[in-house]
Coordinates of C-alpha atoms in Angstrom, one line a residue:
Chain A
M1 CA 0.0 0.0 0.0
L2 CA 1.1 3.5 -0.8
Y3 CA 0.0 6.5 1.4
D4 CA 0.9 9.1 -1.2
E5 CA 0.9 7.3 -4.5
K6 CA 1.4 10.5 -6.5
H7 CA 4.7 11.2 -4.9
E8 CA 5.9 7.8 -3.9
A9 CA 5.4 6.3 -7.4
M10 CA 6.2 9.4 -9.4
N11 CA 8.2 8.6 -12.6
R12 CA 11.9 9.5 -12.3
D13 CA 11.7 12.4 -14.8
D14 CA 8.9 14.2 -12.9
L15 CA 10.5 13.3 -9.6
E16 CA 13.8 14.9 -10.6
Q17 CA 12.0 18.0 -11.9
L18 CA 10.2 18.3 -8.6
Q19 CA 13.5 17.8 -6.7
F20 CA 15.2 20.5 -8.7
T21 CA 12.4 23.1 -8.2
R22 CA 12.4 22.3 -4.4
L23 CA 16.2 22.4 -4.3
Q24 CA 16.3 25.9 -5.8
A25 CA 13.8 27.1 -3.2
T26 CA 15.8 25.5 -0.4
L27 CA 19.1 27.1 -1.6
E28 CA 17.5 30.5 -1.8
R29 CA 16.0 30.2 1.7
A30 CA 19.3 28.9 3.2
Y31 CA 21.4 31.6 1.4
G32 CA 19.1 34.4 2.3
G33 CA 18.2 33.3 5.8
V34 CA 21.3 31.7 7.4
P35 CA 24.6 33.5 7.6
F36 CA 26.4 30.1 7.9
F37 CA 25.2 29.0 4.5
R38 CA 25.8 32.4 2.9
K39 CA 29.4 32.4 4.1
K40 CA 29.9 28.8 2.9
F41 CA 28.5 29.6 -0.6
D42 CA 30.5 32.8 -0.8
A43 CA 33.7 31.1 0.2
A44 CA 33.1 28.6 -2.6
G45 CA 32.3 31.4 -5.1
L46 CA 28.7 30.2 -5.5
K47 CA 25.3 31.8 -5.7
P48 CA 22.1 29.7 -5.5
G49 CA 21.5 30.7 -9.1
D50 CA 24.7 28.9 -10.1
I51 CA 23.0 25.6 -9.4
K52 CA 21.3 25.0 -12.7
S53 CA 20.6 21.3 -12.5
L54 CA 20.6 18.5 -10.0
A55 CA 24.0 17.5 -11.2
D56 CA 25.3 21.0 -10.1
L57 CA 24.5 20.0 -6.5
T58 CA 28.0 18.5 -6.3
K59 CA 29.5 22.0 -6.6
I60 CA 28.3 22.8 -3.1
P61 CA 30.6 22.0 -0.2
Y62 CA 29.6 19.4 2.3
M63 CA 28.1 20.2 5.7
V64 CA 29.3 18.3 8.7
K65 CA 28.1 17.6 12.2
Q66 CA 30.8 19.8 13.8
E67 CA 29.3 22.8 11.9
M68 CA 26.0 22.1 13.6
R69 CA 27.7 22.0 17.0
D70 CA 29.6 25.2 16.2
N71 CA 26.2 26.9 15.6
Y72 CA 24.6 25.6 18.8
P73 CA 21.8 26.2 19.6
F74 CA 20.0 28.1 16.9
G75 CA 22.6 29.4 14.5
L76 CA 21.4 27.3 11.6
F77 CA 17.7 28.2 11.8
A78 CA 16.4 29.7 8.6
T79 CA 13.1 31.0 9.9
P80 CA 12.3 33.4 12.8
M81 CA 11.7 31.6 16.1
D82 CA 8.1 32.8 15.9
D83 CA 7.6 30.4 13.1
V84 CA 9.3 27.5 14.9
V85 CA 6.7 25.4 16.7
R86 CA 9.0 22.7 18.1
L87 CA 12.6 21.9 18.9
H88 CA 14.3 18.5 19.1
A89 CA 17.9 17.7 19.9
S90 CA 20.2 14.8 19.1
S91 CA 21.3 12.5 21.9
G92 CA 24.7 13.2 23.4
T93 CA 26.4 15.1 26.1
T94 CA 26.1 18.9 26.4
G95 CA 29.0 19.6 24.2
Q96 CA 27.8 17.2 21.5
V97 CA 24.1 18.2 21.2
T98 CA 22.7 19.6 18.0
V99 CA 19.4 21.3 18.0
V100 CA 16.9 21.2 15.2
G101 CA 13.7 23.2 14.7
Y102 CA 10.4 22.6 13.0
T103 CA 7.8 25.0 11.6
Q104 CA 4.2 23.9 11.4
N105 CA 4.8 22.9 7.8
D106 CA 7.8 20.8 8.9
I107 CA 5.7 19.0 11.5
D108 CA 3.0 18.4 8.9
N109 CA 5.4 17.0 6.4
W110 CA 7.1 14.9 9.0
A111 CA 3.8 13.4 10.0
D112 CA 3.0 12.7 6.3
L113 CA 6.3 10.9 5.9
I114 CA 5.8 8.7 9.0
A115 CA 2.3 7.9 7.7
R116 CA 3.9 6.8 4.5
C117 CA 6.2 4.5 6.5
L118 CA 3.4 3.0 8.5
T119 CA 1.4 2.4 5.4
S120 CA 4.3 0.7 3.7
Y121 CA 4.5 -1.7 6.7
G122 CA 0.8 -2.5 6.2
A123 CA -0.7 -0.3 9.0
T124 CA -4.0 1.5 8.5
K125 CA -6.3 3.8 10.5
H126 CA -7.7 0.6 12.1
D127 CA -4.5 -0.1 13.9
M128 CA -3.7 0.3 17.6
I129 CA -0.2 1.8 17.6
Q130 CA 2.0 1.5 20.7
V131 CA 4.8 4.1 20.5
A132 CA 7.5 2.9 22.8
Y133 CA 10.2 5.2 21.6
G134 CA 11.2 7.8 24.1
Y135 CA 9.2 11.0 24.1
G136 CA 11.1 14.2 24.6
L137 CA 14.0 15.9 22.8
F138 CA 14.7 12.6 21.1
T139 CA 12.8 12.6 17.7
G140 CA 11.6 9.0 18.0
G141 CA 8.6 9.2 20.2
L142 CA 6.9 12.4 19.0
G143 CA 7.9 11.7 15.4
L144 CA 6.1 8.3 15.3
H145 CA 3.2 9.8 17.4
Y146 CA 2.3 12.5 15.0
G147 CA 2.7 10.2 12.0
A148 CA 0.5 7.5 13.6
E149 CA -2.2 10.1 14.3
R150 CA -1.9 11.4 10.7
L151 CA -2.5 7.9 9.5
G152 CA -5.7 7.9 11.6
G153 CA -4.5 5.0 13.9
T154 CA -5.1 5.0 17.6
V155 CA -1.9 6.0 19.4
I156 CA -0.7 4.6 22.7
P157 CA 1.9 7.2 23.7
I158 CA 3.5 5.0 26.3
S159 CA 7.1 6.2 25.6
G160 CA 10.1 4.0 26.6
G161 CA 10.8 1.9 29.7
N162 CA 8.6 0.2 32.3
T163 CA 8.6 -3.1 30.4
R164 CA 6.0 -4.9 32.4
R165 CA 3.6 -2.1 31.9
Q166 CA 4.3 -2.1 28.2
I167 CA 3.4 -5.7 28.0
Q168 CA 0.3 -5.3 30.1
V169 CA -0.9 -2.4 27.9
M170 CA 0.0 -4.3 24.7
Q171 CA -2.1 -7.1 25.9
D172 CA -5.1 -5.2 27.4
F173 CA -5.3 -2.5 24.6
K174 CA -4.8 -5.1 21.9
A175 CA -1.9 -3.2 20.2
T176 CA -1.3 -4.2 16.6
V177 CA 1.8 -2.1 15.9
L178 CA 4.8 -1.6 18.1
C179 CA 7.3 1.2 17.5
C180 CA 10.6 1.0 19.4
T181 CA 14.3 0.1 19.1
P182 CA 14.8 -3.5 17.9
S183 CA 16.8 -4.4 21.0
Y184 CA 14.0 -3.1 23.2
A185 CA 11.5 -5.2 21.2
L186 CA 13.5 -8.3 21.8
H187 CA 13.9 -7.4 25.5
M188 CA 10.1 -7.0 25.7
A189 CA 9.6 -10.5 24.1
E190 CA 11.9 -12.0 26.8
A191 CA 10.2 -10.1 29.6
A192 CA 6.8 -11.1 28.3
G193 CA 7.9 -14.7 28.5
E194 CA 8.8 -14.3 32.1
M195 CA 5.4 -12.8 32.8
G196 CA 3.8 -15.9 31.1
V197 CA 2.7 -13.8 28.1
D198 CA 3.4 -15.1 24.6
I199 CA 3.4 -12.1 22.3
R200 CA 2.8 -14.5 19.4
N201 CA -0.7 -15.0 20.8
L202 CA -1.5 -11.3 21.0
P203 CA -3.0 -9.2 18.1
L204 CA 0.4 -7.5 17.5
K205 CA 1.4 -7.9 13.9
I206 CA 3.8 -5.1 12.9
G207 CA 7.1 -3.9 14.4
V208 CA 8.5 -0.5 13.5
F209 CA 12.1 -0.7 14.6
G210 CA 14.9 1.8 14.2
A211 CA 17.1 4.4 16.0
E212 CA 19.9 1.9 16.3
P213 CA 21.8 -0.5 14.0
W214 CA 20.3 -4.0 13.8
S215 CA 20.7 -7.1 11.6
E216 CA 18.8 -9.6 9.6
S217 CA 19.3 -12.2 12.4
M218 CA 17.6 -9.8 14.8
R219 CA 14.8 -9.3 12.4
A220 CA 14.3 -13.1 12.2
Q221 CA 14.4 -13.3 16.0
A222 CA 11.9 -10.6 16.5
E223 CA 9.5 -12.0 13.9
E224 CA 9.8 -15.5 15.3
K225 CA 9.5 -14.5 19.0
M226 CA 6.7 -12.0 18.6
G227 CA 4.8 -13.4 15.6
I228 CA 5.1 -10.1 13.6
D229 CA 6.6 -8.6 10.5
A230 CA 9.5 -6.4 11.6
Y231 CA 10.4 -3.3 9.5
D232 CA 13.3 -1.0 9.5
I233 CA 12.8 2.8 9.7
Y234 CA 15.6 5.2 9.2
G235 CA 16.2 8.8 10.1
L236 CA 18.4 11.2 12.0
S237 CA 17.4 14.3 13.9
E238 CA 19.8 16.5 11.9
V239 CA 17.9 15.7 8.7
L240 CA 14.4 15.2 10.2
G241 CA 14.1 12.3 12.7
P242 CA 12.6 8.9 11.8
G243 CA 10.9 8.9 8.4
V244 CA 13.7 9.8 6.1
A245 CA 13.5 6.3 4.7
C246 CA 11.5 3.1 5.3
E247 CA 11.3 -0.5 4.2
C248 CA 8.4 -1.7 2.2
E249 CA 6.8 -5.2 2.1
A250 CA 9.7 -6.4 0.0
K251 CA 12.1 -6.0 3.0
D252 CA 14.9 -5.3 0.6
G253 CA 16.3 -1.9 1.4
L254 CA 14.8 1.3 2.6
H255 CA 13.1 3.7 0.2
I256 CA 14.4 7.2 0.8
F257 CA 11.6 9.8 0.3
E258 CA 13.2 11.5 -2.6
D259 CA 10.6 14.1 -3.0
H260 CA 11.8 15.4 0.4
F261 CA 15.5 14.5 0.4
I262 CA 18.2 14.1 -2.2
P263 CA 20.5 11.2 -1.1
E264 CA 24.1 10.8 -2.3
I265 CA 26.8 8.3 -1.5
I266 CA 30.3 9.5 -1.3
D267 CA 33.8 8.2 -0.5
P268 CA 34.3 9.3 3.1
E269 CA 38.0 9.9 2.5
S270 CA 38.0 11.7 -0.8
G271 CA 34.5 13.1 -0.8
E272 CA 34.0 11.8 -4.4
P273 CA 30.5 10.6 -5.3
L274 CA 30.2 6.9 -5.6
P275 CA 28.0 4.8 -8.0
D276 CA 25.0 2.7 -6.9
G277 CA 26.0 -0.5 -5.1
T278 CA 29.3 0.9 -3.8
P279 CA 29.4 1.3 0.0
G280 CA 30.1 4.9 1.1
E281 CA 28.9 7.7 3.3
L282 CA 25.3 8.7 3.0
V283 CA 24.7 12.5 2.4
F284 CA 21.4 14.3 2.5
T285 CA 20.0 17.5 1.1
S286 CA 16.6 18.5 2.5
L287 CA 14.1 19.8 0.0
L288 CA 11.1 21.0 2.0
K289 CA 12.5 21.7 5.5
E290 CA 11.9 25.3 6.5
A291 CA 13.3 25.8 10.0
T292 CA 16.6 23.8 9.7
P293 CA 17.4 22.9 6.1
V294 CA 20.5 20.8 5.5
I295 CA 22.5 20.9 2.3
R296 CA 24.8 18.0 1.5
Y297 CA 24.9 16.9 5.1
R298 CA 27.3 14.1 5.8
T299 CA 25.5 11.6 8.0
R300 CA 28.6 9.4 8.7
D301 CA 26.4 6.4 8.1
I302 CA 27.9 3.9 5.7
T303 CA 25.5 2.2 3.2
T304 CA 24.8 1.6 -0.5
L305 CA 22.1 3.1 -2.8
T306 CA 20.2 1.4 -5.6
H307 CA 17.8 2.9 -8.1
E308 CA 16.6 -0.5 -9.3
P309 CA 12.8 -0.7 -9.6
C310 CA 11.1 -2.2 -6.5
A311 CA 8.3 -4.7 -6.5
C312 CA 6.2 -2.4 -4.3
G313 CA 5.8 0.2 -7.1
R314 CA 7.7 3.0 -5.3
T315 CA 10.1 4.8 -7.6
H316 CA 12.3 6.2 -4.8
A317 CA 15.9 5.0 -4.5
R318 CA 16.6 2.5 -1.8
M319 CA 19.4 2.4 0.7
A320 CA 20.7 -0.8 2.2
R321 CA 20.5 -1.2 6.0
V322 CA 23.2 1.0 7.5
F323 CA 26.1 -1.2 8.2
G324 CA 28.8 1.1 9.6
R325 CA 30.0 4.5 10.5
S326 CA 32.7 6.6 8.9
D327 CA 33.6 7.9 12.3
D328 CA 33.9 5.9 15.4
M329 CA 30.5 6.7 16.8
L330 CA 28.6 3.9 18.5
I331 CA 24.9 3.7 18.8
I332 CA 24.1 1.9 22.0
R333 CA 20.4 1.3 22.8
G334 CA 19.6 4.3 20.7
V335 CA 22.1 6.6 22.3
N336 CA 25.0 8.1 20.3
V337 CA 28.3 7.5 22.0
F338 CA 31.7 8.7 20.8
P339 CA 34.8 7.0 22.3
S340 CA 36.2 10.5 22.9
Q341 CA 33.3 11.1 25.3
I342 CA 34.4 8.2 27.4
E343 CA 38.0 9.4 27.2
D344 CA 36.9 12.8 28.5
I345 CA 35.3 11.2 31.5
L346 CA 38.4 9.1 32.3
V347 CA 40.7 12.1 32.0
R348 CA 38.4 14.1 34.2
I349 CA 38.4 11.4 36.9
E350 CA 42.0 10.5 36.9
G351 CA 43.8 13.7 35.9
V352 CA 45.8 11.4 33.6
E353 CA 45.0 9.9 30.2
P354 CA 44.7 6.2 30.8
H355 CA 44.5 3.7 28.1
Y356 CA 41.1 2.3 27.6
Q357 CA 39.1 0.2 25.2
I358 CA 35.3 0.0 24.7
I359 CA 33.9 -3.4 23.9
V360 CA 30.3 -3.5 22.8
D361 CA 28.6 -6.8 22.7
R362 CA 25.0 -8.1 22.6
E363 CA 24.2 -10.3 25.6
G364 CA 20.9 -11.9 24.7
V365 CA 19.1 -9.0 23.2
M366 CA 20.6 -6.0 24.9
D367 CA 23.7 -4.0 24.0
V368 CA 26.3 -4.4 26.7
V369 CA 29.2 -2.0 27.0
N370 CA 32.4 -3.0 28.7
V371 CA 35.0 -0.3 29.3
Q372 CA 38.4 -1.6 30.1
V373 CA 40.8 0.8 31.7
E374 CA 44.4 0.1 32.2
V375 CA 45.6 0.6 35.8
S376 CA 48.5 3.0 36.0
P377 CA 50.9 3.1 38.9
E378 CA 49.3 6.5 39.8
I379 CA 45.9 5.0 40.3
F380 CA 46.9 1.6 41.6
S381 CA 46.3 1.1 45.3
D382 CA 47.0 -1.9 47.5
E383 CA 43.5 -1.7 48.8
I384 CA 40.9 -3.5 46.7
K385 CA 38.1 -1.4 47.9
N386 CA 39.7 1.7 46.4
L387 CA 40.1 0.0 43.1
E388 CA 36.5 -1.2 43.1
K389 CA 35.4 2.3 44.1
L390 CA 37.2 3.6 41.1
E391 CA 35.4 1.2 38.8
R392 CA 32.1 2.2 40.2
K393 CA 33.0 5.9 40.0
I394 CA 33.9 5.6 36.3
A395 CA 30.7 3.6 35.6
A396 CA 28.6 6.2 37.4
A397 CA 30.2 9.1 35.4
I398 CA 29.5 7.3 32.2
R399 CA 25.9 6.7 33.2
E400 CA 25.4 10.3 34.2
D401 CA 27.1 11.9 31.2
L402 CA 26.1 9.5 28.4
A403 CA 23.0 7.9 29.8
I404 CA 24.3 4.4 29.2
G405 CA 25.1 1.7 31.7
A406 CA 28.6 0.4 31.3
K407 CA 30.6 -2.3 33.0
V408 CA 34.0 -1.0 34.0
K409 CA 36.9 -3.4 34.3
L410 CA 40.4 -2.5 35.4
V411 CA 43.1 -4.3 33.4
E412 CA 46.9 -4.4 33.5
P413 CA 49.0 -1.9 31.8
K414 CA 49.8 -2.6 28.2
S415 CA 47.2 -5.4 28.1
I416 CA 45.1 -3.4 25.7
Q417 CA 46.1 -4.0 22.2
R418 CA 48.0 -1.2 20.5
S419 CA 47.6 -0.9 16.8
E420 CA 49.9 1.1 14.4
G421 CA 50.0 4.7 15.6
K422 CA 46.5 4.8 17.0
A423 CA 45.1 2.7 19.8
K424 CA 42.1 0.6 18.9
R425 CA 39.5 2.1 21.1
V426 CA 36.4 0.3 20.1
I427 CA 35.6 -3.4 19.5
D428 CA 32.1 -3.9 18.3
Q429 CA 31.2 -7.5 18.6
R430 CA 27.5 -7.1 17.9
D431 CA 27.9 -8.6 14.5
L432 CA 25.3 -6.5 12.7
Q433 CA 26.1 -7.9 9.3
K434 CA 24.2 -11.2 9.9
Chain B
M1 CA 59.0 0.0 62.6
A2 CA 57.2 -0.2 59.3
I3 CA 57.7 -3.1 56.9
K4 CA 57.7 -2.5 53.1
Q5 CA 55.0 -4.5 51.4
I6 CA 54.9 -5.0 47.7
S7 CA 51.5 -5.0 46.1
V8 CA 50.9 -6.1 42.5
F9 CA 47.8 -5.7 40.4
L10 CA 46.9 -8.9 38.6
E11 CA 44.2 -9.5 36.0
N12 CA 42.0 -12.4 36.7
R13 CA 43.4 -14.9 34.2
A14 CA 45.0 -18.3 34.3
G15 CA 48.8 -18.2 34.6
R16 CA 49.2 -14.6 35.6
L17 CA 50.1 -15.4 39.3
W18 CA 52.6 -18.0 38.0
E19 CA 54.2 -15.3 35.8
L20 CA 54.6 -13.1 38.8
A21 CA 56.1 -15.9 40.9
D22 CA 58.3 -17.0 38.0
E23 CA 59.7 -13.4 37.6
L24 CA 60.5 -13.2 41.3
G25 CA 62.1 -16.6 41.3
K26 CA 64.4 -15.8 38.3
A27 CA 65.4 -12.5 40.0
G28 CA 66.3 -14.4 43.2
V29 CA 63.7 -12.6 45.2
N30 CA 62.5 -14.7 48.2
M31 CA 59.0 -14.3 49.6
R32 CA 58.4 -14.1 53.3
A33 CA 54.7 -13.8 53.2
L34 CA 52.0 -13.7 50.5
S35 CA 48.4 -12.7 50.5
I36 CA 46.0 -12.5 47.6
G37 CA 42.9 -10.3 47.7
E38 CA 40.4 -10.8 44.9
A39 CA 37.7 -8.7 43.3
A40 CA 35.3 -9.7 40.5
D41 CA 37.8 -9.4 37.7
F42 CA 41.2 -8.6 39.2
G43 CA 43.3 -9.5 42.2
V44 CA 45.9 -7.7 44.3
V45 CA 48.8 -9.7 45.5
R46 CA 50.5 -8.5 48.6
M47 CA 53.9 -9.8 49.5
I48 CA 56.7 -9.3 51.9
V49 CA 60.0 -10.2 50.2
N50 CA 63.6 -10.2 51.2
N51 CA 64.5 -7.3 49.0
P52 CA 61.5 -5.0 48.5
D53 CA 63.2 -2.2 46.6
A54 CA 64.8 -4.5 44.1
A55 CA 61.6 -6.5 43.7
Q56 CA 59.6 -3.3 43.0
K57 CA 62.0 -2.2 40.3
M58 CA 62.3 -5.6 38.7
L59 CA 58.5 -6.1 38.6
T60 CA 57.9 -2.6 37.2
D61 CA 60.4 -3.3 34.5
A62 CA 58.7 -6.5 33.8
G63 CA 55.4 -4.6 33.1
F64 CA 53.6 -5.2 36.4
T65 CA 51.7 -2.5 38.2
V66 CA 53.4 -2.3 41.6
A67 CA 52.8 -0.2 44.7
E68 CA 54.9 -0.2 47.9
T69 CA 53.1 0.2 51.1
D70 CA 54.2 0.4 54.7
V71 CA 52.6 -2.2 56.9
L72 CA 53.2 -3.3 60.5
A73 CA 54.5 -6.7 61.4
V74 CA 53.8 -7.8 64.9
E75 CA 55.1 -10.8 66.8
I76 CA 52.3 -12.7 68.5
P77 CA 52.4 -15.7 70.7
D78 CA 51.6 -18.8 68.6
V79 CA 48.9 -19.9 71.0
P80 CA 45.1 -19.8 71.0
G81 CA 44.0 -16.2 71.6
G82 CA 47.4 -14.8 70.3
L83 CA 45.8 -12.8 67.5
A84 CA 43.0 -11.6 69.7
S85 CA 45.4 -10.1 72.1
V86 CA 47.0 -8.0 69.4
L87 CA 43.7 -6.9 67.9
G88 CA 42.5 -6.0 71.4
A89 CA 45.2 -3.4 71.7
L90 CA 44.2 -1.8 68.4
K91 CA 40.5 -2.0 69.3
D92 CA 41.1 -0.2 72.5
S93 CA 42.9 2.6 70.6
G94 CA 40.1 2.8 68.1
I95 CA 42.4 1.9 65.2
N96 CA 40.8 0.3 62.1
I97 CA 42.5 -2.5 60.2
E98 CA 42.4 -2.3 56.4
Y99 CA 43.6 -5.8 56.0
A100 CA 45.9 -8.4 57.7
Y101 CA 47.6 -11.7 57.0
A102 CA 49.4 -13.9 59.4
F103 CA 52.3 -16.3 59.0
V104 CA 54.2 -18.6 61.2
A105 CA 57.9 -18.0 61.4
R106 CA 60.3 -20.9 60.6
V107 CA 61.6 -21.2 64.1
G108 CA 60.4 -20.4 67.6
E109 CA 57.0 -20.2 69.1
K110 CA 56.0 -16.9 67.7
A111 CA 53.8 -16.2 64.8
I112 CA 53.8 -12.9 62.8
V113 CA 50.8 -10.9 61.7
S114 CA 51.3 -8.3 59.0
M115 CA 48.7 -5.5 59.1
R116 CA 47.7 -2.4 57.2
V117 CA 46.0 0.0 59.6
E118 CA 44.5 3.4 59.0
D119 CA 47.1 5.3 61.0
A120 CA 50.4 3.4 61.0
S121 CA 52.2 5.5 63.7
A122 CA 49.2 5.4 66.1
G123 CA 48.9 1.7 65.4
E124 CA 52.5 1.1 66.2
K125 CA 52.3 3.1 69.4
S126 CA 49.3 1.3 70.7
L127 CA 50.9 -2.1 70.0
V128 CA 54.1 -1.1 71.6
D129 CA 52.3 0.4 74.6
A130 CA 50.4 -2.9 74.9
G131 CA 53.7 -4.8 75.1
F132 CA 53.9 -6.3 71.7
S133 CA 57.1 -6.3 69.7
L134 CA 57.1 -5.2 66.1
V135 CA 59.4 -7.2 63.9
D136 CA 62.4 -5.4 62.7
A137 CA 62.4 -4.9 58.9
Q138 CA 65.9 -6.3 58.3
K139 CA 65.1 -9.3 60.5
L140 CA 61.9 -10.0 58.7
Y141 CA 63.4 -9.7 55.2
T142 CA 66.2 -12.1 56.2
L143 CA 64.1 -14.6 58.1

C-alpha cells in the first residue's frame, strides 16, 4: 500500500524535476536566511543561481556535524523563532548536542512521511499503535506519534521503559503495531515470556524498529518470538528524525523519500561521489524543511544506494540497511556515543590519560558496554576497595554523562592491544552484518 | 617499625600469578609472606619479600603495576588467643585495620601478623604500649 501514490510512485523524470524546483527554493532560503550558508557559498564562489541542474549539486561544499555543534543552539535556523513550533535535539552530552527546529509545515510534512512509512508496513487507520520510543528531545517518540495520528490510527503514547507495563498495555489494549528500538522489542519479548505472556498469541502484527543498528538475524528473532513482521525505519534528527527512509513489504532496502530529500553516496575519505552499489557515506540535502534545512549533510552512516525498480511500485531510491559509520560513533540502545566522550570522562576522573578500550557486545538482546581501563601506577592502590570504588566511579560518570550503563573493568597496563599509531578504542562484537 | 610491602595488580586470568612468581624466582627474590585479595575481575597480590626495593624495580620493569606500602609486622604468641590479644590493643585505641595476614615464622614459638592499619604510627604506638614487639624490617626480610 502507498500512502501518497502520486509522490511515492512518481516517474523519475517528474521526480527529478520536482526535486530541482524544491532544491532551488531551499538554496534561496538557506542563502538568504542563514549567515552560515551564505558564508559557505560565498567562500566557494557560489550563488544559489549557479545551481542550474541536480548535477550541479556536487559543486556545493559538504556540511558536517561539527558545523551544527559550532552553531549551537539556533545558528542554523532559517526561519524566525516565531515560526518555529517545536525543537528537538540529538542525543549526546552537552558539548555534543545539536538542536533542530520545525515549523508547522515541517511538522505536517514529517507526520506525512511517517504515515507513508506506517502504510508501507501495512498499517492502517484501524491499527492500535504503541509508541514505545522515548518522548522528549529525542525525535523517535513524537515523530512516530504525529505520523500515527496522521494515518488515523489509535496512538498509545507509552514512551520507553517500564517493560511490564508495556506488555500489560500491549495485551489489554490489543496493540497491533509496536514502535521501538529493535533491541528493546527483543527485550520485551523476553520479559513477556517471564510474565507468562506469549506475544505471538496477542494481536500484535507489525514492528517498526529503528534508531539503532540491527541485523537480519535480529529481524528473524523478533519476527519469530513476537509473531510479527518487523520493518526498519531510518532517520536522524539533523535531517528530520525517523521517516527519512523506510522499508516496504519487500524488506529489501529502505526507500528514501526522494521528494523530500536528495541522497548521495560519497567516498568518506576523498568526498567523491560513488555509484550505486558501492558502499560509502550517506549524504542528504533536504528539499522542504523550513526551520533547519540541510545541504549536502554528511551523516557518517555507511550504506549503499540502488535505483533498481522495486516490486512495491515505489520509484524512490533504496538504501541498504546502515552497516557502519565513517567515524567511530557507536549507537548503544539508541544513544549516540563517541569514544572521545568516554576518554573525556576518564581524563576528568584521573587527571591522567589512561589507556582504555570499549567493547560493545550483545548479551541476549541488549547491548552491553564494557569499558576496560588500564591501571597505571598512579591510580593503583594496594586496597581492593579503592580499586572497586574507582570502577564504580567511572561507571557512574558514564551513566550520568552518556545515559548508558557500562561495566568498567580495570586491566593491567599494556594489556590493551595497540595498533599502528592509534590505539584501537572500540571493539564492536554485535555482528550486525548477519 | 614499618615493613615495606609490595602490592601487585593482577588481571584475573589463568597463569598470571605464575608469571609473577616466576619473575620473582628468576630474579632471586624470596617471599616471606604472601596474601591475595580478589575482586570480581582482578586481584591484588601483597607480599613481603627479602629485598622490596629491588623487587619493586624488577616487577615494574617486567610490566607489572606495583605499589609499595608500609605495613606493621607484629610478633604474636603462637597460641590460642594470640591474634585476639594484638587486635584487642588496636581495638582499645580505636584503630581500624584495612587488611591483615598472618604467617608462622620458621623457628620459635612466635607467629607474625602483617597488618595495614588506618594510621600506622598510632597503630605502632598502641601495639608497643600494649607490650607487643614489632618485627624489625631487616630481621623479617632475612628470616
